[in-house]
């Protein structure tokens, strides 16, 4: 399902679930405005997160764009604009 056909809250819930799975953090414990690095994001997990987001939302996230996506809120805005 495209992020554009979902509400922002539905997209955020999906993004939180993916972030939580990749970073081994409970989705409910993730603050949408917090820096993902604070939850343990590093280069290898950033690559895995990008792959999972691309699959889930059927979008392509170029490396330069991925490097700018530092919070759940930023990811939600990006995938809603790209899908």
N, CA, C and O atoms as a Maestro MAE file, in Angstrom:
{
 s_m_m2io_version
 :::
 2.0.0
}

f_m_ct {
 s_m_title
 :::
 protein
 m_atom[332] {
  # First column is atom index #
  i_m_mmod_type
  r_m_x_coord
  r_m_y_coord
  r_m_z_coord
  i_m_residue_number
  s_m_chain_name
  s_m_pdb_residue_name
  s_m_pdb_atom_name
  i_m_atomic_number
  :::
  1 25 0.838 -1.180 0.000 1 A "UNK " " N  " 7
  2 3 0.000 0.000 0.000 1 A "UNK " " CA " 6
  3 2 0.884 1.244 0.000 1 A "UNK " " C  " 6
  4 15 1.837 1.335 0.773 1 A "UNK " " O  " 8
  5 25 0.574 2.162 -0.837 2 A "UNK " " N  " 7
  6 3 1.318 3.412 -0.957 2 A "UNK " " CA " 6
  7 2 1.108 4.270 0.287 2 A "UNK " " C  " 6
  8 15 0.024 4.281 0.871 2 A "UNK " " O  " 8
  9 25 2.151 4.983 0.681 3 A "UNK " " N  " 7
  10 3 2.044 5.880 1.823 3 A "UNK " " CA " 6
  11 2 1.032 6.993 1.545 3 A "UNK " " C  " 6
  12 15 0.441 7.541 2.475 3 A "UNK " " O  " 8
  13 25 0.837 7.322 0.295 4 A "UNK " " N  " 7
  14 3 -0.122 8.389 -0.036 4 A "UNK " " CA " 6
  15 2 -1.563 7.951 0.170 4 A "UNK " " C  " 6
  16 15 -2.439 8.797 0.351 4 A "UNK " " O  " 8
  17 25 -1.828 6.649 0.147 5 A "UNK " " N  " 7
  18 3 -3.190 6.175 0.368 5 A "UNK " " CA " 6
  19 2 -3.449 5.909 1.846 5 A "UNK " " C  " 6
  20 15 -4.571 5.580 2.230 5 A "UNK " " O  " 8
  21 25 -2.432 6.047 2.664 6 A "UNK " " N  " 7
  22 3 -2.570 5.886 4.100 6 A "UNK " " CA " 6
  23 2 -2.629 7.256 4.757 6 A "UNK " " C  " 6
  24 15 -2.187 8.252 4.185 6 A "UNK " " O  " 8
  25 25 -3.181 7.294 5.966 7 A "UNK " " N  " 7
  26 3 -3.113 8.532 6.729 7 A "UNK " " CA " 6
  27 2 -1.681 8.701 7.220 7 A "UNK " " C  " 6
  28 15 -0.900 7.749 7.227 7 A "UNK " " O  " 8
  29 25 -1.349 9.905 7.625 8 A "UNK " " N  " 7
  30 3 -0.008 10.150 8.163 8 A "UNK " " CA " 6
  31 2 0.233 9.268 9.389 8 A "UNK " " C  " 6
  32 15 1.340 8.767 9.584 8 A "UNK " " O  " 8
  33 25 -0.793 9.079 10.211 9 A "UNK " " N  " 7
  34 3 -0.655 8.242 11.412 9 A "UNK " " CA " 6
  35 2 -0.393 6.785 11.037 9 A "UNK " " C  " 6
  36 15 0.409 6.115 11.688 9 A "UNK " " O  " 8
  37 25 -1.053 6.293 10.006 10 A "UNK " " N  " 7
  38 3 -0.820 4.914 9.554 10 A "UNK " " CA " 6
  39 2 0.591 4.752 9.010 10 A "UNK " " C  " 6
  40 15 1.262 3.756 9.281 10 A "UNK " " O  " 8
  41 25 1.033 5.740 8.242 11 A "UNK " " N  " 7
  42 3 2.393 5.692 7.704 11 A "UNK " " CA " 6
  43 2 3.396 5.742 8.844 11 A "UNK " " C  " 6
  44 15 4.374 4.995 8.842 11 A "UNK " " O  " 8
  45 25 3.166 6.608 9.811 12 A "UNK " " N  " 7
  46 3 4.088 6.705 10.946 12 A "UNK " " CA " 6
  47 2 4.143 5.383 11.712 12 A "UNK " " C  " 6
  48 15 5.222 4.946 12.112 12 A "UNK " " O  " 8
  49 25 3.010 4.756 11.914 13 A "UNK " " N  " 7
  50 3 2.995 3.472 12.623 13 A "UNK " " CA " 6
  51 2 3.805 2.430 11.869 13 A "UNK " " C  " 6
  52 15 4.540 1.651 12.476 13 A "UNK " " O  " 8
  53 25 3.675 2.412 10.555 14 A "UNK " " N  " 7
  54 3 4.445 1.476 9.731 14 A "UNK " " CA " 6
  55 2 5.933 1.763 9.796 14 A "UNK " " C  " 6
  56 15 6.743 0.845 9.919 14 A "UNK " " O  " 8
  57 25 6.292 3.034 9.715 15 A "UNK " " N  " 7
  58 3 7.701 3.420 9.793 15 A "UNK " " CA " 6
  59 2 8.260 3.049 11.161 15 A "UNK " " C  " 6
  60 15 9.357 2.497 11.254 15 A "UNK " " O  " 8
  61 25 7.511 3.351 12.228 16 A "UNK " " N  " 7
  62 3 7.968 2.983 13.575 16 A "UNK " " CA " 6
  63 2 8.192 1.481 13.693 16 A "UNK " " C  " 6
  64 15 9.171 1.041 14.295 16 A "UNK " " O  " 8
  65 25 7.297 0.707 13.127 17 A "UNK " " N  " 7
  66 3 7.435 -0.751 13.185 17 A "UNK " " CA " 6
  67 2 8.702 -1.207 12.473 17 A "UNK " " C  " 6
  68 15 9.424 -2.069 12.974 17 A "UNK " " O  " 8
  69 25 8.969 -0.636 11.314 18 A "UNK " " N  " 7
  70 3 10.170 -1.007 10.546 18 A "UNK " " CA " 6
  71 2 11.427 -0.567 11.297 18 A "UNK " " C  " 6
  72 15 12.377 -1.339 11.426 18 A "UNK " " O  " 8
  73 25 11.431 0.662 11.787 19 A "UNK " " N  " 7
  74 3 12.576 1.161 12.545 19 A "UNK " " CA " 6
  75 2 12.809 0.286 13.770 19 A "UNK " " C  " 6
  76 15 13.940 -0.098 14.065 19 A "UNK " " O  " 8
  77 25 11.738 -0.023 14.471 20 A "UNK " " N  " 7
  78 3 11.855 -0.858 15.660 20 A "UNK " " CA " 6
  79 2 12.419 -2.229 15.353 20 A "UNK " " C  " 6
  80 15 13.241 -2.753 16.105 20 A "UNK " " O  " 8
  81 25 11.978 -2.808 14.252 21 A "UNK " " N  " 7
  82 3 12.468 -4.129 13.865 21 A "UNK " " CA " 6
  83 2 13.959 -4.086 13.530 21 A "UNK " " C  " 6
  84 15 14.723 -4.950 13.960 21 A "UNK " " O  " 8
  85 25 14.359 -3.090 12.773 22 A "UNK " " N  " 7
  86 3 15.765 -2.986 12.360 22 A "UNK " " CA " 6
  87 2 16.672 -2.656 13.544 22 A "UNK " " C  " 6
  88 15 17.780 -3.180 13.646 22 A "UNK " " O  " 8
  89 25 16.201 -1.788 14.434 23 A "UNK " " N  " 7
  90 3 17.039 -1.332 15.545 23 A "UNK " " CA " 6
  91 2 16.793 -2.092 16.848 23 A "UNK " " C  " 6
  92 15 17.406 -1.783 17.870 23 A "UNK " " O  " 8
  93 25 15.921 -3.059 16.818 24 A "UNK " " N  " 7
  94 3 15.609 -3.871 17.996 24 A "UNK " " CA " 6
  95 2 15.097 -3.004 19.146 24 A "UNK " " C  " 6
  96 15 15.551 -3.124 20.285 24 A "UNK " " O  " 8
  97 25 14.145 -2.132 18.824 25 A "UNK " " N  " 7
  98 3 13.526 -1.243 19.798 25 A "UNK " " CA " 6
  99 2 12.022 -1.400 19.635 25 A "UNK " " C  " 6
  100 15 11.530 -1.517 18.513 25 A "UNK " " O  " 8
  101 25 11.295 -1.403 20.730 26 A "UNK " " N  " 7
  102 3 9.839 -1.466 20.657 26 A "UNK " " CA " 6
  103 2 9.320 -0.229 19.922 26 A "UNK " " C  " 6
  104 15 9.697 0.899 20.237 26 A "UNK " " O  " 8
  105 25 8.459 -0.459 18.949 27 A "UNK " " N  " 7
  106 3 7.939 0.645 18.131 27 A "UNK " " CA " 6
  107 2 7.307 1.735 18.997 27 A "UNK " " C  " 6
  108 15 7.439 2.920 18.691 27 A "UNK " " O  " 8
  109 25 6.624 1.347 20.067 28 A "UNK " " N  " 7
  110 3 5.974 2.329 20.941 28 A "UNK " " CA " 6
  111 2 6.967 3.172 21.721 28 A "UNK " " C  " 6
  112 15 6.606 4.225 22.246 28 A "UNK " " O  " 8
  113 25 8.212 2.724 21.805 29 A "UNK " " N  " 7
  114 3 9.241 3.462 22.538 29 A "UNK " " CA " 6
  115 2 9.979 4.474 21.670 29 A "UNK " " C  " 6
  116 15 10.846 5.197 22.160 29 A "UNK " " O  " 8
  117 25 9.643 4.530 20.396 30 A "UNK " " N  " 7
  118 3 10.348 5.411 19.472 30 A "UNK " " CA " 6
  119 2 9.630 6.750 19.376 30 A "UNK " " C  " 6
  120 15 8.453 6.814 19.020 30 A "UNK " " O  " 8
  121 25 10.344 7.801 19.695 31 A "UNK " " N  " 7
  122 3 9.834 9.166 19.582 31 A "UNK " " CA " 6
  123 2 10.043 9.610 18.133 31 A "UNK " " C  " 6
  124 15 11.163 9.572 17.624 31 A "UNK " " O  " 8
  125 25 8.983 10.023 17.485 32 A "UNK " " N  " 7
  126 3 9.062 10.382 16.062 32 A "UNK " " CA " 6
  127 2 10.032 11.523 15.791 32 A "UNK " " C  " 6
  128 15 10.546 11.644 14.679 32 A "UNK " " O  " 8
  129 25 10.287 12.359 16.788 33 A "UNK " " N  " 7
  130 3 11.176 13.503 16.598 33 A "UNK " " CA " 6
  131 2 12.610 13.220 17.050 33 A "UNK " " C  " 6
  132 15 13.500 14.039 16.826 33 A "UNK " " O  " 8
  133 25 12.837 12.078 17.676 34 A "UNK " " N  " 7
  134 3 14.173 11.749 18.192 34 A "UNK " " CA " 6
  135 2 15.100 11.304 17.063 34 A "UNK " " C  " 6
  136 15 14.656 10.715 16.077 34 A "UNK " " O  " 8
  137 25 16.370 11.587 17.217 35 A "UNK " " N  " 7
  138 3 17.376 11.166 16.248 35 A "UNK " " CA " 6
  139 2 17.515 9.638 16.307 35 A "UNK " " C  " 6
  140 15 17.640 9.064 17.389 35 A "UNK " " O  " 8
  141 25 17.491 8.998 15.162 36 A "UNK " " N  " 7
  142 3 17.594 7.536 15.119 36 A "UNK " " CA " 6
  143 2 18.935 7.049 15.639 36 A "UNK " " C  " 6
  144 15 19.039 5.919 16.115 36 A "UNK " " O  " 8
  145 25 19.944 7.867 15.557 37 A "UNK " " N  " 7
  146 3 21.252 7.493 16.102 37 A "UNK " " CA " 6
  147 2 21.147 7.229 17.609 37 A "UNK " " C  " 6
  148 15 21.906 6.428 18.155 37 A "UNK " " O  " 8
  149 25 20.205 7.905 18.278 38 A "UNK " " N  " 7
  150 3 19.999 7.700 19.706 38 A "UNK " " CA " 6
  151 2 19.439 6.312 20.019 38 A "UNK " " C  " 6
  152 15 19.515 5.848 21.156 38 A "UNK " " O  " 8
  153 25 18.879 5.658 19.008 39 A "UNK " " N  " 7
  154 3 18.354 4.296 19.167 39 A "UNK " " CA " 6
  155 2 19.326 3.242 18.650 39 A "UNK " " C  " 6
  156 15 19.007 2.053 18.615 39 A "UNK " " O  " 8
  157 25 20.509 3.687 18.252 40 A "UNK " " N  " 7
  158 3 21.531 2.737 17.821 40 A "UNK " " CA " 6
  159 2 21.768 2.665 16.324 40 A "UNK " " C  " 6
  160 15 22.466 1.766 15.855 40 A "UNK " " O  " 8
  161 25 21.207 3.585 15.571 41 A "UNK " " N  " 7
  162 3 21.432 3.577 14.128 41 A "UNK " " CA " 6
  163 2 22.904 3.820 13.822 41 A "UNK " " C  " 6
  164 15 23.505 4.773 14.318 41 A "UNK " " O  " 8
  165 25 23.475 2.947 13.000 42 A "UNK " " N  " 7
  166 3 24.833 3.112 12.515 42 A "UNK " " CA " 6
  167 2 24.815 2.825 11.017 42 A "UNK " " C  " 6
  168 15 23.749 2.599 10.445 42 A "UNK " " O  " 8
  169 25 25.964 2.831 10.388 43 A "UNK " " N  " 7
  170 3 26.006 2.661 8.929 43 A "UNK " " CA " 6
  171 2 25.365 1.356 8.449 43 A "UNK " " C  " 6
  172 15 24.546 1.398 7.530 43 A "UNK " " O  " 8
  173 25 25.701 0.200 9.029 44 A "UNK " " N  " 7
  174 3 25.080 -1.037 8.551 44 A "UNK " " CA " 6
  175 2 23.564 -1.060 8.769 44 A "UNK " " C  " 6
  176 15 22.818 -1.516 7.903 44 A "UNK " " O  " 8
  177 25 23.109 -0.564 9.932 45 A "UNK " " N  " 7
  178 3 21.662 -0.583 10.165 45 A "UNK " " CA " 6
  179 2 20.952 0.469 9.318 45 A "UNK " " C  " 6
  180 15 19.784 0.294 8.974 45 A "UNK " " O  " 8
  181 25 21.640 1.557 8.979 46 A "UNK " " N  " 7
  182 3 21.044 2.562 8.097 46 A "UNK " " CA " 6
  183 2 20.787 1.974 6.713 46 A "UNK " " C  " 6
  184 15 19.767 2.256 6.085 46 A "UNK " " O  " 8
  185 25 21.717 1.160 6.255 47 A "UNK " " N  " 7
  186 3 21.530 0.500 4.953 47 A "UNK " " CA " 6
  187 2 20.356 -0.463 5.022 47 A "UNK " " C  " 6
  188 15 19.508 -0.476 4.129 47 A "UNK " " O  " 8
  189 25 20.302 -1.267 6.074 48 A "UNK " " N  " 7
  190 3 19.192 -2.213 6.230 48 A "UNK " " CA " 6
  191 2 17.865 -1.478 6.364 48 A "UNK " " C  " 6
  192 15 16.867 -1.900 5.779 48 A "UNK " " O  " 8
  193 25 17.838 -0.397 7.115 49 A "UNK " " N  " 7
  194 3 16.614 0.384 7.273 49 A "UNK " " CA " 6
  195 2 16.153 0.930 5.930 49 A "UNK " " C  " 6
  196 15 14.967 0.866 5.606 49 A "UNK " " O  " 8
  197 25 17.072 1.460 5.158 50 A "UNK " " N  " 7
  198 3 16.726 1.999 3.843 50 A "UNK " " CA " 6
  199 2 16.125 0.914 2.948 50 A "UNK " " C  " 6
  200 15 15.121 1.147 2.275 50 A "UNK " " O  " 8
  201 25 16.733 -0.253 2.942 51 A "UNK " " N  " 7
  202 3 16.221 -1.374 2.133 51 A "UNK " " CA " 6
  203 2 14.810 -1.739 2.574 51 A "UNK " " C  " 6
  204 15 13.926 -1.928 1.739 51 A "UNK " " O  " 8
  205 25 14.598 -1.837 3.872 52 A "UNK " " N  " 7
  206 3 13.275 -2.211 4.384 52 A "UNK " " CA " 6
  207 2 12.226 -1.147 4.056 52 A "UNK " " C  " 6
  208 15 11.092 -1.480 3.711 52 A "UNK " " O  " 8
  209 25 12.595 0.116 4.162 53 A "UNK " " N  " 7
  210 3 11.657 1.192 3.834 53 A "UNK " " CA " 6
  211 2 11.321 1.196 2.344 53 A "UNK " " C  " 6
  212 15 10.166 1.390 1.964 53 A "UNK " " O  " 8
  213 25 12.329 0.983 1.507 54 A "UNK " " N  " 7
  214 3 12.088 0.940 0.058 54 A "UNK " " CA " 6
  215 2 11.111 -0.181 -0.287 54 A "UNK " " C  " 6
  216 15 10.204 0.007 -1.098 54 A "UNK " " O  " 8
  217 25 11.298 -1.332 0.325 55 A "UNK " " N  " 7
  218 3 10.393 -2.467 0.063 55 A "UNK " " CA " 6
  219 2 8.984 -2.193 0.578 55 A "UNK " " C  " 6
  220 15 8.000 -2.439 -0.120 55 A "UNK " " O  " 8
  221 25 8.897 -1.687 1.789 56 A "UNK " " N  " 7
  222 3 7.592 -1.480 2.411 56 A "UNK " " CA " 6
  223 2 6.753 -0.428 1.702 56 A "UNK " " C  " 6
  224 15 5.534 -0.560 1.601 56 A "UNK " " O  " 8
  225 25 7.410 0.614 1.214 57 A "UNK " " N  " 7
  226 3 6.677 1.729 0.617 57 A "UNK " " CA " 6
  227 2 6.836 1.821 -0.891 57 A "UNK " " C  " 6
  228 15 6.332 2.753 -1.516 57 A "UNK " " O  " 8
  229 25 7.530 0.863 -1.473 58 A "UNK " " N  " 7
  230 3 7.736 0.821 -2.922 58 A "UNK " " CA " 6
  231 2 8.264 2.157 -3.449 58 A "UNK " " C  " 6
  232 15 7.738 2.731 -4.403 58 A "UNK " " O  " 8
  233 25 9.328 2.628 -2.788 59 A "UNK " " N  " 7
  234 3 9.996 3.864 -3.187 59 A "UNK " " CA " 6
  235 2 11.484 3.592 -3.317 59 A "UNK " " C  " 6
  236 15 12.005 2.620 -2.771 59 A "UNK " " O  " 8
  237 25 12.153 4.461 -4.045 60 A "UNK " " N  " 7
  238 3 13.601 4.412 -4.102 60 A "UNK " " CA " 6
  239 2 14.114 5.561 -3.237 60 A "UNK " " C  " 6
  240 15 13.685 6.705 -3.389 60 A "UNK " " O  " 8
  241 25 15.029 5.245 -2.336 61 A "UNK " " N  " 7
  242 3 15.603 6.269 -1.476 61 A "UNK " " CA " 6
  243 2 17.084 6.363 -1.815 61 A "UNK " " C  " 6
  244 15 17.881 5.534 -1.375 61 A "UNK " " O  " 8
  245 25 17.450 7.372 -2.597 62 A "UNK " " N  " 7
  246 3 18.864 7.534 -2.956 62 A "UNK " " CA " 6
  247 2 19.722 7.722 -1.703 62 A "UNK " " C  " 6
  248 15 19.243 8.178 -0.665 62 A "UNK " " O  " 8
  249 25 20.993 7.363 -1.826 63 A "UNK " " N  " 7
  250 3 21.913 7.428 -0.695 63 A "UNK " " CA " 6
  251 2 21.962 8.818 -0.066 63 A "UNK " " C  " 6
  252 15 21.970 8.945 1.159 63 A "UNK " " O  " 8
  253 25 21.995 9.853 -0.892 64 A "UNK " " N  " 7
  254 3 22.063 11.208 -0.341 64 A "UNK " " CA " 6
  255 2 20.796 11.573 0.421 64 A "UNK " " C  " 6
  256 15 20.862 12.269 1.433 64 A "UNK " " O  " 8
  257 25 19.643 11.110 -0.055 65 A "UNK " " N  " 7
  258 3 18.390 11.362 0.656 65 A "UNK " " CA " 6
  259 2 18.345 10.560 1.955 65 A "UNK " " C  " 6
  260 15 17.930 11.076 2.993 65 A "UNK " " O  " 8
  261 25 18.770 9.307 1.896 66 A "UNK " " N  " 7
  262 3 18.759 8.451 3.086 66 A "UNK " " CA " 6
  263 2 19.600 9.064 4.198 66 A "UNK " " C  " 6
  264 15 19.238 8.977 5.372 66 A "UNK " " O  " 8
  265 25 20.707 9.676 3.839 67 A "UNK " " N  " 7
  266 3 21.597 10.278 4.828 67 A "UNK " " CA " 6
  267 2 20.940 11.452 5.546 67 A "UNK " " C  " 6
  268 15 21.365 11.826 6.639 67 A "UNK " " O  " 8
  269 25 19.909 12.036 4.941 68 A "UNK " " N  " 7
  270 3 19.216 13.181 5.531 68 A "UNK " " CA " 6
  271 2 18.001 12.782 6.363 68 A "UNK " " C  " 6
  272 15 17.381 13.633 7.001 68 A "UNK " " O  " 8
  273 25 17.659 11.507 6.361 69 A "UNK " " N  " 7
  274 3 16.484 11.029 7.089 69 A "UNK " " CA " 6
  275 2 16.926 10.558 8.463 69 A "UNK " " C  " 6
  276 15 17.328 9.408 8.638 69 A "UNK " " O  " 8
  277 25 16.846 11.458 9.437 70 A "UNK " " N  " 7
  278 3 17.392 11.194 10.762 70 A "UNK " " CA " 6
  279 2 16.361 10.904 11.840 70 A "UNK " " C  " 6
  280 15 16.717 10.515 12.952 70 A "UNK " " O  " 8
  281 25 15.094 11.090 11.521 71 A "UNK " " N  " 7
  282 3 14.027 10.840 12.492 71 A "UNK " " CA " 6
  283 2 12.882 10.101 11.798 71 A "UNK " " C  " 6
  284 15 12.796 10.073 10.571 71 A "UNK " " O  " 8
  285 25 12.018 9.512 12.596 72 A "UNK " " N  " 7
  286 3 10.833 8.866 12.035 72 A "UNK " " CA " 6
  287 2 9.990 9.900 11.292 72 A "UNK " " C  " 6
  288 15 9.483 9.623 10.205 72 A "UNK " " O  " 8
  289 25 9.840 11.079 11.868 73 A "UNK " " N  " 7
  290 3 9.035 12.129 11.232 73 A "UNK " " CA " 6
  291 2 9.579 12.486 9.848 73 A "UNK " " C  " 6
  292 15 8.808 12.675 8.907 73 A "UNK " " O  " 8
  293 25 10.896 12.580 9.724 74 A "UNK " " N  " 7
  294 3 11.502 12.893 8.417 74 A "UNK " " CA " 6
  295 2 11.268 11.754 7.427 74 A "UNK " " C  " 6
  296 15 11.019 11.997 6.247 74 A "UNK " " O  " 8
  297 25 11.347 10.523 7.902 75 A "UNK " " N  " 7
  298 3 11.087 9.377 7.023 75 A "UNK " " CA " 6
  299 2 9.641 9.394 6.552 75 A "UNK " " C  " 6
  300 15 9.371 9.175 5.371 75 A "UNK " " O  " 8
  301 25 8.716 9.651 7.458 76 A "UNK " " N  " 7
  302 3 7.293 9.693 7.102 76 A "UNK " " CA " 6
  303 2 7.059 10.752 6.029 76 A "UNK " " C  " 6
  304 15 6.398 10.480 5.026 76 A "UNK " " O  " 8
  305 25 7.590 11.944 6.228 77 A "UNK " " N  " 7
  306 3 7.418 13.013 5.238 77 A "UNK " " CA " 6
  307 2 7.991 12.596 3.883 77 A "UNK " " C  " 6
  308 15 7.385 12.850 2.842 77 A "UNK " " O  " 8
  309 25 9.158 11.957 3.903 78 A "UNK " " N  " 7
  310 3 9.798 11.556 2.663 78 A "UNK " " CA " 6
  311 2 8.965 10.506 1.928 78 A "UNK " " C  " 6
  312 15 8.667 10.675 0.746 78 A "UNK " " O  " 8
  313 25 8.587 9.433 2.607 79 A "UNK " " N  " 7
  314 3 7.874 8.362 1.896 79 A "UNK " " CA " 6
  315 2 6.483 8.801 1.478 79 A "UNK " " C  " 6
  316 15 5.971 8.319 0.468 79 A "UNK " " O  " 8
  317 25 5.858 9.697 2.218 80 A "UNK " " N  " 7
  318 3 4.541 10.195 1.792 80 A "UNK " " CA " 6
  319 2 4.674 11.066 0.552 80 A "UNK " " C  " 6
  320 15 3.753 11.126 -0.263 80 A "UNK " " O  " 8
  321 25 5.801 11.735 0.400 81 A "UNK " " N  " 7
  322 3 6.018 12.572 -0.785 81 A "UNK " " CA " 6
  323 2 6.495 11.803 -1.990 81 A "UNK " " C  " 6
  324 15 6.327 12.259 -3.122 81 A "UNK " " O  " 8
  325 25 7.093 10.631 -1.768 82 A "UNK " " N  " 7
  326 3 7.692 9.863 -2.868 82 A "UNK " " CA " 6
  327 2 6.837 8.710 -3.352 82 A "UNK " " C  " 6
  328 15 7.016 8.246 -4.478 82 A "UNK " " O  " 8
  329 25 5.920 8.241 -2.540 83 A "UNK " " N  " 7
  330 3 5.169 7.037 -2.964 83 A "UNK " " CA " 6
  331 2 3.894 7.388 -3.687 83 A "UNK " " C  " 6
  332 15 3.155 6.497 -4.104 83 A "UNK " " O  " 8
  :::
 }
 m_bond[331] {
  # First column is bond index #
  i_m_from
  i_m_to
  i_m_order
  :::
  1 1 2 1
  2 2 3 1
  3 3 4 2
  4 3 5 1
  5 5 6 1
  6 6 7 1
  7 7 8 2
  8 7 9 1
  9 9 10 1
  10 10 11 1
  11 11 12 2
  12 11 13 1
  13 13 14 1
  14 14 15 1
  15 15 16 2
  16 15 17 1
  17 17 18 1
  18 18 19 1
  19 19 20 2
  20 19 21 1
  21 21 22 1
  22 22 23 1
  23 23 24 2
  24 23 25 1
  25 25 26 1
  26 26 27 1
  27 27 28 2
  28 27 29 1
  29 29 30 1
  30 30 31 1
  31 31 32 2
  32 31 33 1
  33 33 34 1
  34 34 35 1
  35 35 36 2
  36 35 37 1
  37 37 38 1
  38 38 39 1
  39 39 40 2
  40 39 41 1
  41 41 42 1
  42 42 43 1
  43 43 44 2
  44 43 45 1
  45 45 46 1
  46 46 47 1
  47 47 48 2
  48 47 49 1
  49 49 50 1
  50 50 51 1
  51 51 52 2
  52 51 53 1
  53 53 54 1
  54 54 55 1
  55 55 56 2
  56 55 57 1
  57 57 58 1
  58 58 59 1
  59 59 60 2
  60 59 61 1
  61 61 62 1
  62 62 63 1
  63 63 64 2
  64 63 65 1
  65 65 66 1
  66 66 67 1
  67 67 68 2
  68 67 69 1
  69 69 70 1
  70 70 71 1
  71 71 72 2
  72 71 73 1
  73 73 74 1
  74 74 75 1
  75 75 76 2
  76 75 77 1
  77 77 78 1
  78 78 79 1
  79 79 80 2
  80 79 81 1
  81 81 82 1
  82 82 83 1
  83 83 84 2
  84 83 85 1
  85 85 86 1
  86 86 87 1
  87 87 88 2
  88 87 89 1
  89 89 90 1
  90 90 91 1
  91 91 92 2
  92 91 93 1
  93 93 94 1
  94 94 95 1
  95 95 96 2
  96 95 97 1
  97 97 98 1
  98 98 99 1
  99 99 100 2
  100 99 101 1
  101 101 102 1
  102 102 103 1
  103 103 104 2
  104 103 105 1
  105 105 106 1
  106 106 107 1
  107 107 108 2
  108 107 109 1
  109 109 110 1
  110 110 111 1
  111 111 112 2
  112 111 113 1
  113 113 114 1
  114 114 115 1
  115 115 116 2
  116 115 117 1
  117 117 118 1
  118 118 119 1
  119 119 120 2
  120 119 121 1
  121 121 122 1
  122 122 123 1
  123 123 124 2
  124 123 125 1
  125 125 126 1
  126 126 127 1
  127 127 128 2
  128 127 129 1
  129 129 130 1
  130 130 131 1
  131 131 132 2
  132 131 133 1
  133 133 134 1
  134 134 135 1
  135 135 136 2
  136 135 137 1
  137 137 138 1
  138 138 139 1
  139 139 140 2
  140 139 141 1
  141 141 142 1
  142 142 143 1
  143 143 144 2
  144 143 145 1
  145 145 146 1
  146 146 147 1
  147 147 148 2
  148 147 149 1
  149 149 150 1
  150 150 151 1
  151 151 152 2
  152 151 153 1
  153 153 154 1
  154 154 155 1
  155 155 156 2
  156 155 157 1
  157 157 158 1
  158 158 159 1
  159 159 160 2
  160 159 161 1
  161 161 162 1
  162 162 163 1
  163 163 164 2
  164 163 165 1
  165 165 166 1
  166 166 167 1
  167 167 168 2
  168 167 169 1
  169 169 170 1
  170 170 171 1
  171 171 172 2
  172 171 173 1
  173 173 174 1
  174 174 175 1
  175 175 176 2
  176 175 177 1
  177 177 178 1
  178 178 179 1
  179 179 180 2
  180 179 181 1
  181 181 182 1
  182 182 183 1
  183 183 184 2
  184 183 185 1
  185 185 186 1
  186 186 187 1
  187 187 188 2
  188 187 189 1
  189 189 190 1
  190 190 191 1
  191 191 192 2
  192 191 193 1
  193 193 194 1
  194 194 195 1
  195 195 196 2
  196 195 197 1
  197 197 198 1
  198 198 199 1
  199 199 200 2
  200 199 201 1
  201 201 202 1
  202 202 203 1
  203 203 204 2
  204 203 205 1
  205 205 206 1
  206 206 207 1
  207 207 208 2
  208 207 209 1
  209 209 210 1
  210 210 211 1
  211 211 212 2
  212 211 213 1
  213 213 214 1
  214 214 215 1
  215 215 216 2
  216 215 217 1
  217 217 218 1
  218 218 219 1
  219 219 220 2
  220 219 221 1
  221 221 222 1
  222 222 223 1
  223 223 224 2
  224 223 225 1
  225 225 226 1
  226 226 227 1
  227 227 228 2
  228 227 229 1
  229 229 230 1
  230 230 231 1
  231 231 232 2
  232 231 233 1
  233 233 234 1
  234 234 235 1
  235 235 236 2
  236 235 237 1
  237 237 238 1
  238 238 239 1
  239 239 240 2
  240 239 241 1
  241 241 242 1
  242 242 243 1
  243 243 244 2
  244 243 245 1
  245 245 246 1
  246 246 247 1
  247 247 248 2
  248 247 249 1
  249 249 250 1
  250 250 251 1
  251 251 252 2
  252 251 253 1
  253 253 254 1
  254 254 255 1
  255 255 256 2
  256 255 257 1
  257 257 258 1
  258 258 259 1
  259 259 260 2
  260 259 261 1
  261 261 262 1
  262 262 263 1
  263 263 264 2
  264 263 265 1
  265 265 266 1
  266 266 267 1
  267 267 268 2
  268 267 269 1
  269 269 270 1
  270 270 271 1
  271 271 272 2
  272 271 273 1
  273 273 274 1
  274 274 275 1
  275 275 276 2
  276 275 277 1
  277 277 278 1
  278 278 279 1
  279 279 280 2
  280 279 281 1
  281 281 282 1
  282 282 283 1
  283 283 284 2
  284 283 285 1
  285 285 286 1
  286 286 287 1
  287 287 288 2
  288 287 289 1
  289 289 290 1
  290 290 291 1
  291 291 292 2
  292 291 293 1
  293 293 294 1
  294 294 295 1
  295 295 296 2
  296 295 297 1
  297 297 298 1
  298 298 299 1
  299 299 300 2
  300 299 301 1
  301 301 302 1
  302 302 303 1
  303 303 304 2
  304 303 305 1
  305 305 306 1
  306 306 307 1
  307 307 308 2
  308 307 309 1
  309 309 310 1
  310 310 311 1
  311 311 312 2
  312 311 313 1
  313 313 314 1
  314 314 315 1
  315 315 316 2
  316 315 317 1
  317 317 318 1
  318 318 319 1
  319 319 320 2
  320 319 321 1
  321 321 322 1
  322 322 323 1
  323 323 324 2
  324 323 325 1
  325 325 326 1
  326 326 327 1
  327 327 328 2
  328 327 329 1
  329 329 330 1
  330 330 331 1
  331 331 332 2
  :::
 }
}
